[in-house]
PDB file of C-alpha atoms in Angstrom:
ATOM      1  CA  MET A1398      11.748   5.107 -15.760  1.00  0.00           C
ATOM      2  CA  ALA A1399      10.022   7.097 -12.432  1.00  0.00           C
ATOM      3  CA  PHE A1400       6.953   8.552 -14.305  1.00  0.00           C
ATOM      4  CA  ILE A1401       7.135   5.031 -16.063  1.00  0.00           C
ATOM      5  CA  LEU A1402       7.484   2.418 -13.317  1.00  0.00           C
ATOM      6  CA  ASN A1403       4.251   4.829 -10.748  1.00  0.00           C
ATOM      7  CA  TRP A1404       2.417   4.469 -13.649  1.00  0.00           C
ATOM      8  CA  VAL A1405       2.479   1.045 -14.248  1.00  0.00           C
ATOM      9  CA  ILE A1406       2.051   0.562 -10.394  1.00  0.00           C
ATOM     10  CA  ALA A1407      -0.810   3.087 -10.907  1.00  0.00           C
ATOM     11  CA  SER A1408      -1.566   0.645 -14.399  1.00  0.00           C
ATOM     12  CA  PHE A1409      -1.929  -2.393 -12.049  1.00  0.00           C
ATOM     13  CA  CYS A1410      -4.322  -0.922  -9.152  1.00  0.00           C
ATOM     14  CA  ILE A1411      -6.835  -0.043 -11.028  1.00  0.00           C
ATOM     15  CA  TYR A1412      -6.807  -3.757 -12.079  1.00  0.00           C
ATOM     16  CA  ALA A1413      -6.523  -4.727  -8.802  1.00  0.00           C
ATOM     17  CA  PHE A1414      -9.711  -1.897  -7.761  1.00  0.00           C
ATOM     18  CA  PHE A1415     -11.673  -2.813 -10.522  1.00  0.00           C
ATOM     19  CA  ARG A1416     -11.516  -7.327  -9.748  1.00  0.00           C
ATOM     20  CA  LEU A1417     -11.651  -6.831  -6.265  1.00  0.00           C
ATOM     21  CA  LYS A1418     -15.259  -6.278  -6.628  1.00  0.00           C
ATOM     22  CA  ARG A1419     -16.791  -8.951  -6.567  1.00  0.00           C
ATOM     23  CA  PHE A1420     -16.444  -9.753  -3.157  1.00  0.00           C
ATOM     24  CA  ASP A1421     -18.645  -8.084  -0.741  1.00  0.00           C
ATOM     25  CA  CYS A1422     -16.671  -7.456   2.674  1.00  0.00           C
ATOM     26  CA  LYS A1423     -15.308  -5.077   4.770  1.00  0.00           C
ATOM     27  CA  ALA A1424     -11.841  -5.723   4.298  1.00  0.00           C
ATOM     28  CA  ASN A1425     -12.655  -5.956   0.942  1.00  0.00           C
ATOM     29  CA  TYR A1426     -13.519  -2.512   0.804  1.00  0.00           C
ATOM     30  CA  PHE A1427     -11.450  -1.016   2.385  1.00  0.00           C
ATOM     31  CA  TRP A1428      -8.181  -3.091   0.409  1.00  0.00           C
ATOM     32  CA  ARG A1429      -9.917  -2.065  -2.882  1.00  0.00           C
ATOM     33  CA  LEU A1430      -9.799   2.057  -1.322  1.00  0.00           C
ATOM     34  CA  PHE A1431      -6.166   1.219  -0.426  1.00  0.00           C
ATOM     35  CA  TYR A1432      -5.737   0.230  -4.826  1.00  0.00           C
ATOM     36  CA  LEU A1433      -7.949   3.179  -6.051  1.00  0.00           C
ATOM     37  CA  THR A1434      -6.268   5.574  -4.215  1.00  0.00           C
ATOM     38  CA  PHE A1435      -2.819   4.458  -4.403  1.00  0.00           C
ATOM     39  CA  GLY A1436      -3.980   3.796  -8.035  1.00  0.00           C
ATOM     40  CA  LEU A1437      -4.027   7.747  -8.233  1.00  0.00           C
ATOM     41  CA  SER A1438      -1.212   8.845  -5.616  1.00  0.00           C
ATOM     42  CA  THR A1439       1.147   6.958  -8.158  1.00  0.00           C
ATOM     43  CA  PHE A1440      -0.117   8.461 -11.349  1.00  0.00           C
ATOM     44  CA  PHE A1441       0.225  12.181  -9.423  1.00  0.00           C
ATOM     45  CA  GLY A1442       3.118  10.889  -8.758  1.00  0.00           C
ATOM     46  CA  GLY A1443       4.478  10.116 -11.513  1.00  0.00           C
ATOM     47  CA  LEU A1444       2.975  13.237 -13.698  1.00  0.00           C
ATOM     48  CA  GLY A1445       5.004  15.116 -10.036  1.00  0.00           C
ATOM     49  CA  HIS A1446       8.416  12.804 -11.621  1.00  0.00           C
ATOM     50  CA  LEU A1447       7.507  13.907 -14.842  1.00  0.00           C
ATOM     51  CA  PHE A1448       7.588  17.696 -14.813  1.00  0.00           C
ATOM     52  CA  PHE A1449       9.610  18.354 -11.679  1.00  0.00           C
ATOM     53  CA  LEU A1450      11.826  21.187 -13.443  1.00  0.00           C
ATOM     54  CA  TYR A1451       8.137  22.871 -13.663  1.00  0.00           C
ATOM     55  CA  THR A1452       6.660  22.117 -10.699  1.00  0.00           C
ATOM     56  CA  GLY A1453       8.991  21.464  -7.824  1.00  0.00           C
ATOM     57  CA  ILE A1454       8.541  19.193  -5.076  1.00  0.00           C
ATOM     58  CA  PRO A1455       4.658  21.078  -4.538  1.00  0.00           C
ATOM     59  CA  GLY A1456       4.018  18.867  -7.647  1.00  0.00           C
ATOM     60  CA  LYS A1457       4.820  16.176  -5.605  1.00  0.00           C
ATOM     61  CA  PHE A1458       2.494  16.719  -3.173  1.00  0.00           C
ATOM     62  CA  PRO A1459      -0.926  15.477  -4.621  1.00  0.00           C
ATOM     63  CA  SER A1460       1.161  11.923  -4.456  1.00  0.00           C
ATOM     64  CA  TRP A1461       2.083  12.209  -1.144  1.00  0.00           C
ATOM     65  CA  ILE A1462      -1.575  13.517   0.143  1.00  0.00           C
ATOM     66  CA  LEU A1463      -3.026  10.006  -1.473  1.00  0.00           C
ATOM     67  CA  GLY A1464      -0.169   7.825  -0.797  1.00  0.00           C
ATOM     68  CA  SER A1465      -0.712   8.637   2.994  1.00  0.00           C
ATOM     69  CA  VAL A1466      -4.532   7.933   2.705  1.00  0.00           C
ATOM     70  CA  ALA A1467      -4.188   5.011   0.820  1.00  0.00           C
ATOM     71  CA  ASN A1468      -1.266   3.911   3.838  1.00  0.00           C
ATOM     72  CA  GLY A1469      -5.182   4.144   6.463  1.00  0.00           C
ATOM     73  CA  PHE A1470      -7.025   2.448   4.559  1.00  0.00           C
ATOM     74  CA  ALA A1471      -4.691  -0.407   3.964  1.00  0.00           C
ATOM     75  CA  ALA A1472      -3.997  -0.770   8.165  1.00  0.00           C
ATOM     76  CA  LEU A1473      -7.488  -0.623   8.107  1.00  0.00           C
ATOM     77  CA  GLY A1474      -7.593  -3.298   5.268  1.00  0.00           C
ATOM     78  CA  VAL A1475      -5.588  -5.406   7.518  1.00  0.00           C
ATOM     79  CA  MET A1476      -7.830  -4.692  11.361  1.00  0.00           C
ATOM     80  CA  ASN A1477     -11.157  -5.739   9.633  1.00  0.00           C
ATOM     81  CA  PHE A1478     -10.029  -9.324   8.437  1.00  0.00           C
ATOM     82  CA  ILE A1479     -13.404 -10.609   9.889  1.00  0.00           C
ATOM     83  CA  GLY A1480     -13.239 -13.381  12.397  1.00  0.00           C
ATOM     84  CA  VAL A1481      -9.358 -13.406  12.624  1.00  0.00           C
ATOM     85  CA  SER A1482      -9.207  -9.127  14.058  1.00  0.00           C
ATOM     86  CA  LYS A1483     -11.878  -6.592  15.281  1.00  0.00           C
ATOM     87  CA  PRO A1484     -10.582  -2.364  14.800  1.00  0.00           C
ATOM     88  CA  THR A1485     -11.186  -0.569  18.036  1.00  0.00           C
ATOM     89  CA  SER A1486     -12.416   3.426  17.478  1.00  0.00           C
ATOM     90  CA  LEU A1487      -9.023   4.517  19.552  1.00  0.00           C
ATOM     91  CA  GLY A1488      -7.225   1.993  17.019  1.00  0.00           C
ATOM     92  CA  LYS A1489      -9.065   3.495  13.888  1.00  0.00           C
ATOM     93  CA  SER A1490      -8.351   6.637  14.783  1.00  0.00           C
ATOM     94  CA  LEU A1491      -4.582   6.044  15.107  1.00  0.00           C
ATOM     95  CA  VAL A1492      -3.953   5.126  11.669  1.00  0.00           C
ATOM     96  CA  TRP A1493      -5.563   8.281  10.834  1.00  0.00           C
ATOM     97  CA  VAL A1494      -3.329  10.455  12.877  1.00  0.00           C
ATOM     98  CA  ARG A1495      -0.171   8.862  12.246  1.00  0.00           C
ATOM     99  CA  CYS A1496      -1.163   9.348   8.966  1.00  0.00           C
ATOM    100  CA  ILE A1497      -2.317  12.945   8.985  1.00  0.00           C
ATOM    101  CA  LEU A1498       0.716  14.647  11.162  1.00  0.00           C
ATOM    102  CA  LEU A1499       2.944  12.799   8.743  1.00  0.00           C
ATOM    103  CA  CYS A1500       1.347  14.023   6.345  1.00  0.00           C
ATOM    104  CA  VAL A1501       1.746  17.318   7.588  1.00  0.00           C
ATOM    105  CA  ILE A1502       4.706  16.919   8.764  1.00  0.00           C
ATOM    106  CA  SER A1503       6.229  15.995   4.938  1.00  0.00           C
ATOM    107  CA  ILE A1504       4.146  19.091   3.866  1.00  0.00           C
ATOM    108  CA  VAL A1505       5.682  21.724   5.353  1.00  0.00           C
ATOM    109  CA  THR A1506       9.306  20.710   5.541  1.00  0.00           C
ATOM    110  CA  GLN A1507       8.481  19.482   1.977  1.00  0.00           C
ATOM    111  CA  LYS A1508      10.254  16.551   3.028  1.00  0.00           C
ATOM    112  CA  PHE A1509       9.153  12.365   1.301  1.00  0.00           C
ATOM    113  CA  ILE A1510      11.100  10.734   3.922  1.00  0.00           C
ATOM    114  CA  PHE A1511       7.637  11.132   6.394  1.00  0.00           C
ATOM    115  CA  ILE A1512       5.634   9.652   3.800  1.00  0.00           C
ATOM    116  CA  ALA A1513       7.891   6.897   3.618  1.00  0.00           C
ATOM    117  CA  ILE A1514       7.648   6.416   7.640  1.00  0.00           C
ATOM    118  CA  ASP A1515       4.454   6.569   6.992  1.00  0.00           C
ATOM    119  CA  ALA A1516       4.399   3.425   4.583  1.00  0.00           C
ATOM    120  CA  ILE A1517       7.232   1.922   5.888  1.00  0.00           C
ATOM    121  CA  VAL A1518       5.383   1.045   9.619  1.00  0.00           C
ATOM    122  CA  THR A1519       1.478   0.528   7.780  1.00  0.00           C
ATOM    123  CA  TYR A1520       3.388  -2.020   5.500  1.00  0.00           C
ATOM    124  CA  LEU A1521       6.447  -3.373   7.984  1.00  0.00           C
ATOM    125  CA  CYS A1522       3.014  -2.765  11.799  1.00  0.00           C
ATOM    126  CA  TYR A1523      -0.075  -3.803   9.678  1.00  0.00           C
ATOM    127  CA  THR A1524       0.322  -6.214   7.034  1.00  0.00           C
ATOM    128  CA  GLY A1525       3.817  -7.580   8.591  1.00  0.00           C
ATOM    129  CA  LEU A1526       3.666  -8.046  12.600  1.00  0.00           C
ATOM    130  CA  TYR A1527       0.321  -7.727  12.927  1.00  0.00           C
ATOM    131  CA  LEU A1528      -0.623 -10.327  10.313  1.00  0.00           C
ATOM    132  CA  ILE A1529       1.549 -12.926  11.831  1.00  0.00           C
ATOM    133  CA  TYR A1530      -0.228 -11.720  15.797  1.00  0.00           C
ATOM    134  CA  ILE A1531      -3.240 -13.239  13.982  1.00  0.00           C
ATOM    135  CA  ARG A1532      -2.099 -15.052  11.740  1.00  0.00           C
ATOM    136  CA  ASN A1533      -2.682 -18.306  14.338  1.00  0.00           C
ATOM    137  CA  ARG A1534      -6.067 -16.747  15.655  1.00  0.00           C
ATOM    138  CA  THR A1535      -8.655 -18.335  12.030  1.00  0.00           C
ATOM    139  CA  SER A1536      -7.600 -21.600  10.055  1.00  0.00           C
ATOM    140  CA  SER A1537      -7.156 -20.015   7.231  1.00  0.00           C
ATOM    141  CA  ASN A1538      -3.974 -18.448   6.812  1.00  0.00           C
ATOM    142  CA  ASP A1539      -2.735 -18.895   3.520  1.00  0.00           C
ATOM    143  CA  PHE A1540      -3.533 -15.166   2.360  1.00  0.00           C
ATOM    144  CA  ILE A1541      -1.458 -14.508   5.751  1.00  0.00           C
ATOM    145  CA  ASN A1542       1.557 -15.655   3.856  1.00  0.00           C
ATOM    146  CA  LYS A1543       0.634 -14.489   0.852  1.00  0.00           C
ATOM    147  CA  PHE A1544       0.685 -10.788   2.756  1.00  0.00           C
ATOM    148  CA  LEU A1545       4.126 -11.547   4.420  1.00  0.00           C
ATOM    149  CA  ILE A1546       6.088 -12.341   1.082  1.00  0.00           C
ATOM    150  CA  GLY A1547       5.160  -8.759   0.392  1.00  0.00           C
ATOM    151  CA  VAL A1548       6.683  -7.175   3.004  1.00  0.00           C
ATOM    152  CA  ILE A1549       9.485  -9.619   2.702  1.00  0.00           C
ATOM    153  CA  ILE A1550       9.604  -7.951  -1.059  1.00  0.00           C
ATOM    154  CA  LEU A1551       9.461  -4.681   0.097  1.00  0.00           C
ATOM    155  CA  LEU A1552      11.249  -4.431   3.209  1.00  0.00           C
ATOM    156  CA  PRO A1553      14.469  -3.917   1.116  1.00  0.00           C
ATOM    157  CA  SER A1554      12.904  -0.675  -0.560  1.00  0.00           C
ATOM    158  CA  ALA A1555      14.019   1.193   2.539  1.00  0.00           C
ATOM    159  CA  PHE A1556      17.520   0.326   3.191  1.00  0.00           C
ATOM    160  CA  PHE A1557      18.330   1.099  -1.164  1.00  0.00           C
ATOM    161  CA  PHE A1558      16.245   4.512  -0.698  1.00  0.00           C
ATOM    162  CA  ILE A1559      17.866   5.512   3.662  1.00  0.00           C
ATOM    163  CA  LEU A1560      20.775   4.786   2.330  1.00  0.00           C
ATOM    164  CA  LYS A1561      20.834   5.887  -0.806  1.00  0.00           C
ATOM    165  CA  ILE A1562      21.840   3.781  -3.232  1.00  0.00           C
ATOM    166  CA  ASN A1563      22.015   3.630  -6.786  1.00  0.00           C
ATOM    167  CA  PRO A1564      23.270   1.162  -8.393  1.00  0.00           C
ATOM    168  CA  HIS A1565      22.706   2.369 -11.627  1.00  0.00           C
ATOM    169  CA  GLN A1566      21.445   6.338 -13.722  1.00  0.00           C
ATOM    170  CA  TRP A1567      18.467   4.717 -15.297  1.00  0.00           C
ATOM    171  CA  LEU A1568      17.302   1.976 -11.714  1.00  0.00           C
ATOM    172  CA  ASN A1569      18.120   4.696  -8.373  1.00  0.00           C
ATOM    173  CA  LYS A1570      16.919   4.801  -5.111  1.00  0.00           C
ATOM    174  CA  ASP A1571      13.782   5.485  -6.501  1.00  0.00           C
ATOM    175  CA  ASP A1572      13.087   2.668  -9.645  1.00  0.00           C
ATOM    176  CA  ILE A1573      13.955  -0.108  -7.398  1.00  0.00           C
ATOM    177  CA  SER A1574      11.612   1.226  -4.533  1.00  0.00           C
ATOM    178  CA  HIS A1575       8.932   1.382  -6.917  1.00  0.00           C
ATOM    179  CA  ILE A1576       9.692  -1.741  -8.428  1.00  0.00           C
ATOM    180  CA  LEU A1577       9.598  -4.247  -4.887  1.00  0.00           C
ATOM    181  CA  MET A1578       6.404  -2.547  -4.360  1.00  0.00           C
ATOM    182  CA  LEU A1579       4.571  -3.461  -7.342  1.00  0.00           C
ATOM    183  CA  GLY A1580       6.594  -6.379  -6.128  1.00  0.00           C
ATOM    184  CA  ALA A1581       4.215  -6.121  -2.416  1.00  0.00           C
ATOM    185  CA  ILE A1582       1.196  -4.855  -4.382  1.00  0.00           C
ATOM    186  CA  ILE A1583       0.595  -7.497  -6.742  1.00  0.00           C
ATOM    187  CA  PHE A1584       0.827 -10.231  -3.392  1.00  0.00           C
ATOM    188  CA  PHE A1585      -0.846  -8.122  -0.946  1.00  0.00           C
ATOM    189  CA  TYR A1586      -3.452  -8.821  -3.744  1.00  0.00           C
ATOM    190  CA  LYS A1587      -3.146 -12.183  -4.030  1.00  0.00           C
ATOM    191  CA  GLY A1588      -4.089 -12.367  -0.331  1.00  0.00           C
ATOM    192  CA  ILE A1589      -7.136  -9.887  -0.545  1.00  0.00           C
ATOM    193  CA  LYS A1590      -8.080 -12.331  -2.717  1.00  0.00           C
ATOM    194  CA  GLU A1591      -7.810 -14.865  -1.291  1.00  0.00           C
ATOM    195  CA  TRP A1592      -9.090 -13.665   1.178  1.00  0.00           C
ATOM    196  CA  GLY A1593     -12.429 -12.725   0.221  1.00  0.00           C
ATOM    197  CA  GLU A1594     -12.573 -16.265  -2.367  1.00  0.00           C
ATOM    198  CA  ASN A1595     -13.113 -17.642   1.173  1.00  0.00           C
ATOM    199  CA  PHE A1596     -15.230 -14.712   2.513  1.00  0.00           C
ATOM    200  CA  GLN A1597     -17.283 -15.727  -0.066  1.00  0.00           C
ATOM    201  CA  THR A1598     -17.766 -19.180  -0.247  1.00  0.00           C
ATOM    202  CA  GLN A1599     -18.635 -18.948   3.815  1.00  0.00           C
ATOM    203  CA  LEU A1600     -21.911 -17.002   2.755  1.00  0.00           C
ATOM    204  CA  ASN A1601     -22.946 -19.311   0.089  1.00  0.00           C
ATOM    205  CA  ASN A1602     -22.552 -21.877   3.158  1.00  0.00           C
ATOM    206  CA  VAL A1603     -24.273 -20.308   5.093  1.00  0.00           C
TER     207      VAL A1603
END
């Protein structure tokens, strides 16, 4: 199940990466990189689960590293909504310092929990709280609501994972997290797609 669901997520990420190509703005640039790296992360993640008895925890390292990079791109994507948010050099640096630090700790300790913490911080603080903060700074905030729906869908996965809730052998905490993640990134895609369409319309009207 982990292999199948990882590759389902990877397939959607590649789809989103190519579909977002038609929008030319900084936020979209980083979100495309998010879908590309997260797609590669879940592709290797599926292999890491499938061949776990052969590769062990180190077989998951490529997925963890790419997942951390994807988290960084997601944060920068949110920070680059033109006219709504302008990232500072310090803000961008802190994003990568956090991602790299937690990734290194995960690899050294061979514990996924630190990658999970990085993801929770990214999606809760950036695609959640940060977007709520800047929502009133733009008249076109429907796209933000789609991101917030994605965050709401994703939130229960933290409880399933941290509390190790496994409803069924074929639907354990990892499977539920993957399903909720798929729902979240679909709504993130809807949000950035709407932002891109609005941005493109504004360019055409100039």
